[in-house]
Amino acid sequence: MDPNKQTVLEELKQLLSEDRVSTNESVLDQHSRDESYHEPVMPDAVVFPLSAQDVSGIMKTAGKYGIPIIPFGLGTSLEGHVIPYSGGISIDFSLMDKILEVKPEDFLVRVQPGVTRSKLNQELKKYGLFFSVDPGADATLGGMAATNASGTTSVKYGVMRDQVRDLEVVLADGSIIHTGNLAVKSSSGYNLNGLFVGSEGTLGCFTELTLQVYGIPESIVGARASFGTIGQAVNAVVGVLQAGIQIARIELIDAQSMRHVNGYSGTDYKEAPTLFMEFHGNEAGLRQDMEFAEEILEDHGCEEFKFERDSTARNQLWDARHDLAYAVMRGNPGKKMMVTDVCLPISQLAAGIDSAQQGMKEFGFEGGIVGHVGDGNYHALLMIDTDNPEEMERAEKFNEKIVEFALSRGGSCTGEHGVGIGKMKYQKKEHGDSLNVMLAVKKALDPEGRLNPGKLLQTDSI
Ligand SMILES: Cc1cc2nc3c(=O)[nH]c(=O)nc-3n(C[C@H](O)[C@H](O)[C@H](O)COP(=O)(O)OP(=O)(O)OC[C@H]3O[C@@H](n4cnc5c(N)ncnc54)[C@H](O)[C@@H]3O)c2cc1C
């Protein structure tokens, strides 16, 4: 941020207050990293706004001195999204954590960006409502919108982009806009909600979100099904989806990951390729769906099937699923996590996972395979030694093989984690000439390339 660092810090302190502008080493360190293997770099300062007006002021000050801005939710992203590789000001939204309005009659909620998904769900329970998107980390809704996050329920309720009805966004020049409205549908103009969701802090900062929520279903039943091979489990998922069964969650966990689950969560689930499932609906409909699903799973070689009807066992099942990545991390101290994240058309999923398993052997890794397989999205979870260049190179090559396979079958290099810095090299291959359209949008909204520079797009070609 030199040469005007002191001047900038003074201006920011006047704008916010002394205690909401930090250059404390440990605060800078906390904002230098995400939860992945990407190398940390410290920002020059971290600021804590309370309102859109604060953010607008920060943008204007940063603009005056040509300083990069990096929005920061909780830093749980996995592709280096929040790492300030060009230095600059990290905007931490943790103090903007208010649930502003619940509108049960419209199934909408208006929140500040620092609200986490679990905090929102605690509040919504009072109204018989829930928010559906549930990434494995308890992320902020601002961060989740910025990465177009998804989770275990997306197979039924959709991804973050499907839930956003309106965003309040502060643009690079400090102006404040809204991208949508409260209506269920609209044919008016370009879809700015769609554009800003998934923009990873490169087009603006979200200061308010209006999100769709759902009624808690009358009846919910969980189930676990284990198989002899991972291929059988994947084909069973394809069978369930192709039969049109309304499943709310269907997740794959391989045998190795089941061992981590049991070790971390104290469960005694069978350590074999397993599907965790959940059905939402009314009693009569659910009974039919579950019977039909069980038949299909058995046809595909299911060896053990167990319903989890009571809410404690069901919650234990999903807590164990959500804690899985942390379980793997705990089992590998001193190493960092690399998670592949491709998404394939459902018809190509089995071949994709098969190729990933072969790749693990070929490159000498023992990672687990898990995934939101109902969406065609799976992850290979590797714990790597980032101080070992040879191992890093092998891991990168393995990741590349998985991405190349997905792209060759009409898939995407990232189903939910986003591009950050890690997936930038695949953007041209995935998008071709459409990348020029994205660059034109970036140039129009952030002509100096100051918003989260070096992420998502190679802006030096602007
Ligand atoms: C154990 C584990 C499991 C995970 N499981 C999943 C999963 O199942 N599904 C999934 O999708 N992801 C998953 N993730 C990744 C991560 O949780 C998501 O990407 C999440 O959306 C990041 O939210 P965050 O609040 O931590 O944002 P951050 O990591 O702080 O930021 C993410 C991006 O959003 C931008 N940003 C943050 N706030 C704003 C704002 N207010 N305005 C504009 N831009 C902003 C940042 O600049 C950055 O580019 C997992 C991560 C971990 C560690």
Coordinates of C-alpha atoms and ligand atoms in Angstrom, one line a residue:
M1 CA 0.0 0.0 0.0
D2 CA 3.0 2.3 0.2
P3 CA 3.8 5.2 -0.3
N4 CA 0.7 6.6 1.1
K5 CA 0.0 4.0 3.8
Q6 CA -0.2 6.3 6.8
T7 CA -2.4 8.8 5.0
V8 CA -4.7 6.0 3.9
L9 CA -4.9 4.5 7.4
E10 CA -5.7 7.9 8.9
E11 CA -8.5 8.5 6.4
L12 CA -9.9 5.1 7.1
K13 CA -9.8 5.7 10.8
Q14 CA -11.6 9.0 10.4
L15 CA -14.2 7.3 8.2
L16 CA -14.8 4.3 10.5
S17 CA -13.2 4.7 13.9
E18 CA -9.8 3.8 15.3
D19 CA -10.9 0.4 16.5
R20 CA -12.4 -0.7 13.2
V21 CA -9.1 -0.3 11.2
S22 CA -6.5 -2.9 12.1
T23 CA -2.8 -3.4 11.2
N24 CA -2.3 -5.8 14.1
E25 CA -0.1 -8.8 13.1
S26 CA -2.5 -11.5 14.2
V27 CA -5.5 -9.8 12.5
L28 CA -3.5 -9.4 9.3
D29 CA -2.4 -13.1 9.6
Q30 CA -6.0 -14.2 10.0
H31 CA -6.9 -12.4 6.8
S32 CA -3.8 -13.8 4.9
R33 CA -5.2 -17.3 4.2
D34 CA -8.2 -19.5 3.5
E35 CA -8.6 -23.1 4.5
S36 CA -6.7 -24.5 1.6
Y37 CA -3.1 -25.3 0.5
H38 CA -2.7 -21.9 -1.2
E39 CA 0.2 -19.8 0.1
P40 CA -0.8 -17.0 2.5
V41 CA 0.0 -13.3 2.0
M42 CA -0.9 -10.6 4.4
P43 CA -3.1 -7.6 3.6
D44 CA -1.8 -4.1 4.5
A45 CA -4.9 -3.4 6.7
V46 CA -8.2 -5.0 7.7
V47 CA -11.3 -2.9 8.1
F48 CA -14.6 -3.7 9.8
P49 CA -17.6 -1.8 8.3
L50 CA -21.0 -1.6 9.9
S51 CA -23.0 -0.4 6.9
A52 CA -23.2 0.1 3.1
Q53 CA -22.2 3.7 3.7
D54 CA -19.0 2.6 5.5
V55 CA -18.2 0.2 2.6
S56 CA -18.8 3.0 0.1
G57 CA -16.5 5.3 1.9
I58 CA -13.8 2.5 2.0
M59 CA -14.2 2.0 -1.7
K60 CA -13.8 5.7 -2.4
T61 CA -10.7 6.0 -0.2
A62 CA -9.1 2.9 -1.8
G63 CA -10.0 4.3 -5.3
K64 CA -8.4 7.6 -4.6
Y65 CA -5.0 5.8 -3.8
G66 CA -5.4 2.9 -6.3
I67 CA -5.5 0.3 -3.5
P68 CA -6.8 -3.2 -3.9
I69 CA -9.9 -4.3 -2.0
I70 CA -10.5 -7.9 -0.8
P71 CA -13.9 -8.7 0.7
F72 CA -13.6 -11.3 3.5
G73 CA -16.5 -13.4 5.0
L74 CA -15.0 -16.1 7.2
G75 CA -12.1 -17.2 5.0
T76 CA -13.4 -20.8 4.6
S77 CA -13.0 -20.8 0.8
L78 CA -10.8 -23.4 -0.8
E79 CA -9.1 -21.8 -3.8
G80 CA -7.2 -18.9 -2.4
H81 CA -10.1 -16.5 -2.9
V82 CA -9.4 -14.1 0.0
I83 CA -5.6 -14.1 -0.2
P84 CA -4.4 -10.5 -0.9
Y85 CA -1.7 -11.4 -3.4
S86 CA -1.3 -7.8 -4.4
G87 CA -1.7 -6.5 -0.9
G88 CA -4.4 -3.9 -0.1
I89 CA -7.3 -3.7 2.3
S90 CA -9.2 -6.7 3.5
I91 CA -12.9 -5.8 4.2
D92 CA -14.1 -8.1 7.0
F93 CA -17.9 -8.3 7.2
S94 CA -18.1 -10.0 10.6
L95 CA -19.7 -6.9 12.3
M96 CA -22.4 -6.7 9.6
D97 CA -24.2 -9.8 11.0
K98 CA -27.8 -8.7 11.5
I99 CA -30.9 -10.5 10.3
L100 CA -32.8 -7.5 9.2
E101 CA -36.2 -8.9 8.3
V102 CA -38.0 -12.2 8.1
K103 CA -41.0 -12.2 5.7
P104 CA -42.7 -15.6 6.3
E105 CA -45.7 -14.7 4.0
D106 CA -43.2 -14.2 1.1
F107 CA -40.7 -16.9 2.2
L108 CA -38.0 -14.3 2.2
V109 CA -35.4 -13.0 4.5
R110 CA -33.2 -9.9 4.4
V111 CA -29.8 -10.2 6.0
Q112 CA -26.4 -8.5 6.3
P113 CA -23.6 -10.4 4.6
G114 CA -21.8 -11.5 7.8
V115 CA -24.7 -13.6 9.0
T116 CA -23.7 -17.3 9.0
R117 CA -26.0 -20.0 7.6
S118 CA -26.4 -21.6 11.1
K119 CA -27.3 -18.3 12.7
L120 CA -29.9 -17.7 10.1
N121 CA -31.4 -21.2 10.5
Q122 CA -31.6 -20.8 14.3
E123 CA -33.7 -17.7 13.8
L124 CA -35.8 -19.1 11.0
K125 CA -36.8 -22.2 13.1
K126 CA -39.1 -19.8 15.2
Y127 CA -41.1 -19.3 12.0
G128 CA -41.2 -22.9 10.9
L129 CA -38.8 -22.0 8.0
F130 CA -35.3 -23.0 7.0
F131 CA -32.5 -21.8 4.6
S132 CA -31.4 -24.6 2.4
V133 CA -27.8 -24.1 1.3
D134 CA -25.4 -25.8 3.7
P135 CA -21.7 -25.9 2.7
G136 CA -19.5 -28.1 5.0
A137 CA -18.2 -25.0 6.7
D138 CA -20.4 -22.6 8.7
A139 CA -19.8 -19.8 6.1
T140 CA -21.2 -16.3 5.8
L141 CA -24.1 -15.7 3.5
G142 CA -22.1 -12.9 1.7
G143 CA -19.2 -15.3 1.1
M144 CA -21.6 -18.1 0.0
A145 CA -23.3 -15.7 -2.5
A146 CA -19.9 -14.6 -3.8
T147 CA -18.8 -18.2 -4.5
N148 CA -22.3 -19.5 -5.5
A149 CA -21.9 -22.1 -2.8
S150 CA -24.0 -25.2 -2.6
G151 CA -24.3 -28.2 -0.3
T152 CA -26.1 -31.4 0.5
T153 CA -29.6 -30.1 -0.3
S154 CA -28.9 -28.6 -3.7
V155 CA -30.3 -31.7 -5.5
K156 CA -33.8 -30.6 -4.3
Y157 CA -33.6 -26.8 -3.5
G158 CA -30.9 -25.6 -5.8
V159 CA -27.7 -23.6 -5.2
M160 CA -27.0 -20.2 -3.8
R161 CA -27.8 -18.5 -7.1
D162 CA -31.3 -20.0 -7.0
Q163 CA -32.0 -18.4 -3.5
V164 CA -30.9 -14.8 -4.2
R165 CA -33.8 -12.5 -4.9
D166 CA -31.8 -9.2 -4.4
L167 CA -28.4 -8.0 -3.5
E168 CA -27.3 -4.6 -2.3
V169 CA -23.9 -4.1 -3.9
V170 CA -21.2 -1.4 -3.4
L171 CA -19.4 -1.0 -6.6
A172 CA -15.7 0.0 -7.1
D173 CA -16.6 3.7 -7.4
G174 CA -18.5 3.6 -4.1
S175 CA -22.0 3.7 -5.7
I176 CA -24.6 1.5 -4.1
I177 CA -27.0 -0.5 -6.3
H178 CA -29.7 -3.2 -6.0
T179 CA -29.6 -6.2 -8.4
G180 CA -33.1 -7.6 -8.1
N181 CA -36.5 -7.2 -6.3
L182 CA -38.9 -9.2 -4.1
A183 CA -40.9 -10.8 -7.0
V184 CA -40.8 -14.5 -7.6
K185 CA -40.0 -13.9 -11.2
S186 CA -39.0 -11.1 -13.5
S187 CA -38.3 -10.7 -17.2
S188 CA -37.0 -7.2 -16.7
G189 CA -33.5 -6.5 -18.0
Y190 CA -30.3 -8.4 -17.6
N191 CA -30.1 -10.8 -14.7
L192 CA -27.8 -8.9 -12.4
N193 CA -28.4 -11.3 -9.5
G194 CA -27.0 -14.1 -11.6
L195 CA -24.0 -12.0 -12.6
F196 CA -23.0 -10.9 -9.1
V197 CA -23.6 -14.3 -7.5
G198 CA -20.4 -16.2 -8.0
S199 CA -18.3 -13.0 -8.7
E200 CA -15.9 -13.8 -5.8
G201 CA -15.5 -10.2 -4.8
T202 CA -14.2 -9.1 -8.2
L203 CA -17.2 -7.0 -9.1
G204 CA -18.4 -5.4 -5.9
C205 CA -19.1 -5.9 -2.2
F206 CA -22.4 -7.3 -1.0
T207 CA -23.8 -5.3 1.9
E208 CA -27.3 -6.8 2.1
L209 CA -28.9 -10.0 0.7
T210 CA -32.6 -10.9 0.2
L211 CA -32.9 -14.7 0.1
Q212 CA -35.6 -17.3 -0.5
V213 CA -36.4 -19.6 2.4
Y214 CA -38.6 -22.7 2.7
G215 CA -41.1 -24.2 5.1
I216 CA -39.7 -27.0 7.3
P217 CA -41.2 -30.2 5.7
E218 CA -44.0 -32.0 7.5
S219 CA -41.9 -35.2 7.5
I220 CA -38.2 -35.9 7.1
V221 CA -36.5 -39.3 7.0
G222 CA -32.8 -40.0 6.7
A223 CA -31.2 -43.2 5.4
R224 CA -27.9 -44.8 4.9
A225 CA -27.1 -47.4 2.2
S226 CA -23.7 -49.2 1.9
F227 CA -22.3 -50.9 -1.1
G228 CA -19.5 -53.3 -2.1
T229 CA -18.0 -50.8 -4.5
I230 CA -18.0 -47.1 -5.2
G231 CA -19.2 -47.8 -8.8
Q232 CA -22.3 -49.6 -7.5
A233 CA -23.1 -46.6 -5.2
V234 CA -22.7 -44.1 -8.0
N235 CA -24.9 -46.1 -10.4
A236 CA -27.5 -46.4 -7.6
V237 CA -27.6 -42.5 -7.4
V238 CA -28.0 -42.3 -11.1
G239 CA -30.8 -44.9 -10.9
V240 CA -32.7 -42.9 -8.2
L241 CA -32.4 -39.6 -10.0
Q242 CA -33.4 -41.1 -13.4
A243 CA -36.5 -42.7 -11.7
G244 CA -37.6 -39.1 -10.8
I245 CA -37.7 -39.8 -7.0
Q246 CA -37.9 -36.5 -5.1
I247 CA -34.8 -36.9 -2.9
A248 CA -33.7 -33.9 -0.8
R249 CA -30.1 -35.1 -0.1
I250 CA -28.0 -37.9 -1.6
E251 CA -24.3 -37.9 -0.7
L252 CA -21.5 -40.3 -1.4
I253 CA -18.8 -41.1 1.1
D254 CA -16.1 -43.7 0.2
A255 CA -14.8 -46.4 2.6
Q256 CA -11.7 -44.4 3.6
S257 CA -13.7 -41.3 4.4
M258 CA -16.2 -43.4 6.4
R259 CA -13.2 -44.4 8.6
H260 CA -12.5 -40.7 9.2
V261 CA -16.2 -40.1 9.9
N262 CA -16.3 -42.9 12.6
G263 CA -12.9 -41.8 14.1
Y264 CA -14.0 -38.1 14.4
S265 CA -17.7 -38.3 15.1
G266 CA -17.8 -41.4 17.3
T267 CA -20.2 -43.2 15.0
D268 CA -20.0 -46.9 14.1
Y269 CA -21.2 -46.8 10.5
K270 CA -20.1 -49.6 8.2
E271 CA -16.8 -48.6 6.6
A272 CA -17.8 -49.2 3.0
P273 CA -18.8 -46.9 0.1
T274 CA -22.0 -45.3 1.5
L275 CA -24.9 -43.1 0.4
F276 CA -26.3 -40.7 3.0
M277 CA -29.8 -39.7 2.0
E278 CA -32.7 -37.6 3.2
F279 CA -36.4 -37.5 2.0
H280 CA -38.6 -34.5 2.6
G281 CA -42.4 -34.5 2.2
N282 CA -45.7 -35.7 3.7
E283 CA -46.0 -39.1 5.3
A284 CA -47.8 -40.8 2.4
G285 CA -45.6 -39.5 -0.3
L286 CA -42.5 -40.2 1.6
R287 CA -43.4 -43.8 2.2
Q288 CA -43.8 -44.4 -1.6
D289 CA -40.6 -42.6 -2.4
M290 CA -38.6 -44.5 0.2
E291 CA -39.9 -47.9 -0.9
F292 CA -39.1 -47.1 -4.5
A293 CA -35.6 -45.8 -3.7
E294 CA -34.9 -48.9 -1.5
E295 CA -35.8 -51.2 -4.4
I296 CA -33.6 -49.3 -6.8
L297 CA -30.6 -49.3 -4.4
E298 CA -31.0 -53.1 -3.9
D299 CA -31.1 -53.6 -7.6
H300 CA -27.7 -51.8 -7.7
G301 CA -26.1 -54.1 -5.1
C302 CA -26.9 -52.2 -1.8
E303 CA -25.6 -54.5 1.0
E304 CA -27.0 -52.7 4.0
F305 CA -29.9 -50.1 4.2
K306 CA -30.9 -48.3 7.3
F307 CA -33.5 -45.6 7.9
E308 CA -32.7 -42.9 10.4
R309 CA -36.3 -41.8 11.5
D310 CA -35.6 -40.1 14.8
S311 CA -34.2 -36.6 14.6
T312 CA -31.2 -37.3 16.9
A313 CA -29.8 -40.1 14.7
R314 CA -30.6 -38.1 11.5
N315 CA -28.8 -35.0 12.9
Q316 CA -25.8 -37.2 13.8
L317 CA -25.7 -38.5 10.3
W318 CA -25.6 -35.0 8.8
D319 CA -23.2 -33.5 11.4
A320 CA -20.9 -36.4 10.6
R321 CA -21.1 -35.6 6.9
H322 CA -20.5 -31.8 7.5
D323 CA -17.6 -32.5 9.8
L324 CA -15.9 -34.9 7.3
A325 CA -13.3 -32.4 5.9
Y326 CA -12.3 -31.4 9.4
A327 CA -12.1 -35.1 10.3
V328 CA -9.6 -35.6 7.5
M329 CA -7.6 -32.5 8.4
R330 CA -7.3 -33.7 12.0
G331 CA -6.1 -37.1 10.9
N332 CA -3.2 -35.4 8.9
P333 CA -1.6 -32.8 11.1
G334 CA 1.0 -30.6 9.4
K335 CA -0.5 -31.1 6.0
K336 CA -2.8 -28.8 4.0
M337 CA -6.0 -29.8 2.2
M338 CA -6.4 -29.9 -1.6
V339 CA -10.0 -30.7 -2.7
T340 CA -10.9 -31.3 -6.3
D341 CA -14.4 -30.0 -7.2
V342 CA -15.6 -30.9 -10.6
C343 CA -19.2 -31.2 -11.7
L344 CA -20.3 -33.6 -14.4
P345 CA -23.5 -34.3 -16.3
I346 CA -25.1 -37.0 -14.2
S347 CA -24.7 -39.6 -17.0
Q348 CA -20.9 -39.1 -16.8
L349 CA -20.6 -39.2 -13.1
A350 CA -19.7 -42.9 -12.7
A351 CA -17.0 -42.6 -15.4
G352 CA -15.6 -39.5 -13.8
I353 CA -15.3 -41.0 -10.3
D354 CA -13.8 -44.2 -11.8
S355 CA -11.2 -42.0 -13.6
A356 CA -10.4 -40.1 -10.4
Q357 CA -9.8 -43.4 -8.5
Q358 CA -7.4 -44.5 -11.2
G359 CA -5.7 -41.1 -11.0
M360 CA -5.2 -41.5 -7.3
K361 CA -3.4 -44.8 -7.9
E362 CA -1.4 -43.4 -10.8
F363 CA -0.2 -40.3 -8.8
G364 CA 0.3 -42.3 -5.6
F365 CA -2.3 -40.6 -3.4
E366 CA -4.6 -42.2 -0.8
G367 CA -7.3 -39.5 -0.6
G368 CA -10.9 -40.0 0.0
I369 CA -13.8 -39.5 -2.5
V370 CA -17.0 -37.7 -1.3
G371 CA -19.6 -35.7 -3.1
H372 CA -22.9 -34.1 -3.6
V373 CA -23.4 -36.8 -6.2
G374 CA -27.1 -36.0 -6.8
D375 CA -25.8 -32.8 -8.5
G376 CA -23.0 -34.7 -10.4
N377 CA -20.5 -32.9 -8.1
Y378 CA -17.8 -34.9 -6.3
H379 CA -14.5 -34.2 -4.5
A380 CA -11.3 -36.1 -4.1
L381 CA -9.9 -35.0 -0.7
L382 CA -6.1 -35.0 -0.5
M383 CA -3.9 -33.9 2.4
I384 CA -0.6 -32.7 1.0
D385 CA 2.7 -31.5 2.3
T386 CA 3.1 -28.0 0.8
D387 CA 6.8 -27.9 1.7
N388 CA 7.4 -30.9 -0.6
P389 CA 7.6 -29.5 -4.2
E390 CA 7.5 -33.0 -5.7
E391 CA 4.3 -33.9 -3.9
M392 CA 2.8 -30.5 -4.7
E393 CA 3.5 -31.1 -8.4
R394 CA 1.9 -34.6 -8.3
A395 CA -1.2 -33.2 -6.6
E396 CA -1.5 -30.4 -9.2
K397 CA -1.2 -33.0 -12.0
F398 CA -3.8 -35.2 -10.4
N399 CA -6.2 -32.2 -10.0
E400 CA -5.5 -31.3 -13.7
K401 CA -6.4 -34.9 -14.8
I402 CA -9.7 -34.7 -13.0
V403 CA -10.5 -31.3 -14.4
E404 CA -9.5 -32.3 -18.0
F405 CA -11.8 -35.3 -17.7
A406 CA -14.8 -33.2 -16.5
L407 CA -14.3 -30.6 -19.3
S408 CA -14.0 -33.3 -21.9
R409 CA -17.4 -34.6 -20.8
G410 CA -19.2 -31.2 -20.8
G411 CA -18.7 -30.6 -17.1
S412 CA -17.2 -27.7 -15.1
C413 CA -13.8 -27.3 -13.3
T414 CA -15.7 -26.2 -10.2
G415 CA -19.1 -27.3 -9.0
E416 CA -19.3 -25.1 -5.9
H417 CA -15.9 -23.9 -4.4
G418 CA -15.3 -21.4 -7.2
V419 CA -12.3 -20.3 -9.2
G420 CA -10.2 -18.1 -6.8
I421 CA -6.6 -18.4 -7.9
G422 CA -6.5 -22.2 -8.1
K423 CA -8.9 -22.7 -11.0
M424 CA -8.0 -19.6 -13.1
K425 CA -5.8 -21.6 -15.5
Y426 CA -8.9 -23.6 -16.6
Q427 CA -11.1 -20.7 -17.4
K428 CA -10.1 -20.3 -21.1
K429 CA -10.6 -24.0 -21.7
E430 CA -14.0 -24.1 -20.0
H431 CA -15.4 -20.8 -21.4
G432 CA -13.6 -20.2 -24.7
D433 CA -14.5 -16.9 -26.2
S434 CA -17.2 -16.3 -23.6
L435 CA -14.3 -15.3 -21.3
N436 CA -14.0 -12.1 -23.3
V437 CA -17.5 -11.2 -22.3
M438 CA -16.6 -11.8 -18.7
L439 CA -13.5 -9.6 -19.1
A440 CA -15.6 -6.9 -20.7
V441 CA -18.0 -6.9 -17.7
K442 CA -15.0 -6.8 -15.3
K443 CA -13.5 -3.9 -17.2
A444 CA -16.8 -2.0 -17.2
L445 CA -17.4 -2.4 -13.4
D446 CA -13.8 -2.3 -12.2
P447 CA -11.7 -0.6 -14.8
E448 CA -8.6 -0.4 -12.7
G449 CA -8.8 -4.1 -11.6
R450 CA -8.7 -3.3 -7.9
L451 CA -11.4 -5.6 -6.7
N452 CA -9.9 -8.9 -5.5
P453 CA -7.2 -8.7 -8.1
G454 CA -5.6 -11.9 -9.4
K455 CA -8.8 -14.0 -8.8
L456 CA -11.3 -15.6 -11.2
L457 CA -10.0 -13.7 -14.3
Q458 CA -6.6 -12.9 -15.7
T459 CA -7.2 -9.2 -15.8
D460 CA -3.8 -8.2 -17.2
S461 CA -5.3 -9.0 -20.6
I462 CA -7.9 -6.2 -20.0
Ligands
LIG1 C1 -14.6 -28.0 5.7 C2 -15.1 -27.2 4.5 C3 -16.2 -27.7 3.8 C4 -16.7 -27.0 2.7 N1 -17.8 -27.5 2.1 C5 -18.3 -26.7 1.1 C6 -19.5 -27.2 0.4 O1 -20.0 -28.3 0.7 N2 -20.0 -26.4 -0.6 C7 -19.4 -25.2 -0.9 O2 -20.0 -24.6 -1.8 N3 -18.3 -24.8 -0.4 C8 -17.8 -25.5 0.6 N4 -16.6 -25.1 1.3 C9 -16.0 -23.8 0.8 C10 -16.5 -22.5 1.6 O3 -17.1 -22.8 2.8 C11 -17.4 -21.7 0.6 O4 -16.8 -21.3 -0.5 C12 -18.1 -20.5 1.3 O5 -19.1 -20.0 0.5 C13 -17.1 -19.4 1.7 O6 -17.7 -18.5 2.6 P1 -16.9 -17.6 3.6 O7 -17.9 -16.8 4.3 O8 -15.9 -18.3 4.3 O9 -16.3 -16.6 2.5 P2 -14.7 -16.2 2.3 O10 -13.9 -17.5 2.2 O11 -14.3 -15.2 3.3 O12 -14.8 -15.5 0.9 C14 -15.1 -16.3 -0.3 C15 -15.2 -15.3 -1.5 O13 -16.3 -14.4 -1.3 C16 -15.9 -13.1 -1.4 N5 -16.7 -12.4 -0.4 C17 -16.9 -12.6 0.9 N6 -17.8 -11.8 1.4 C18 -18.2 -11.0 0.4 C19 -19.1 -9.9 0.4 N7 -19.8 -9.4 1.4 N8 -19.3 -9.3 -0.8 C20 -18.6 -9.7 -2.0 N9 -17.7 -10.7 -1.9 C21 -17.5 -11.3 -0.7 C22 -14.4 -13.1 -1.0 O14 -13.7 -12.0 -1.6 C23 -14.0 -14.4 -1.6 O15 -13.8 -14.2 -3.0 C24 -16.1 -25.8 2.3 C25 -15.0 -25.3 3.0 C26 -14.5 -26.0 4.1 C27 -13.3 -25.5 4.9

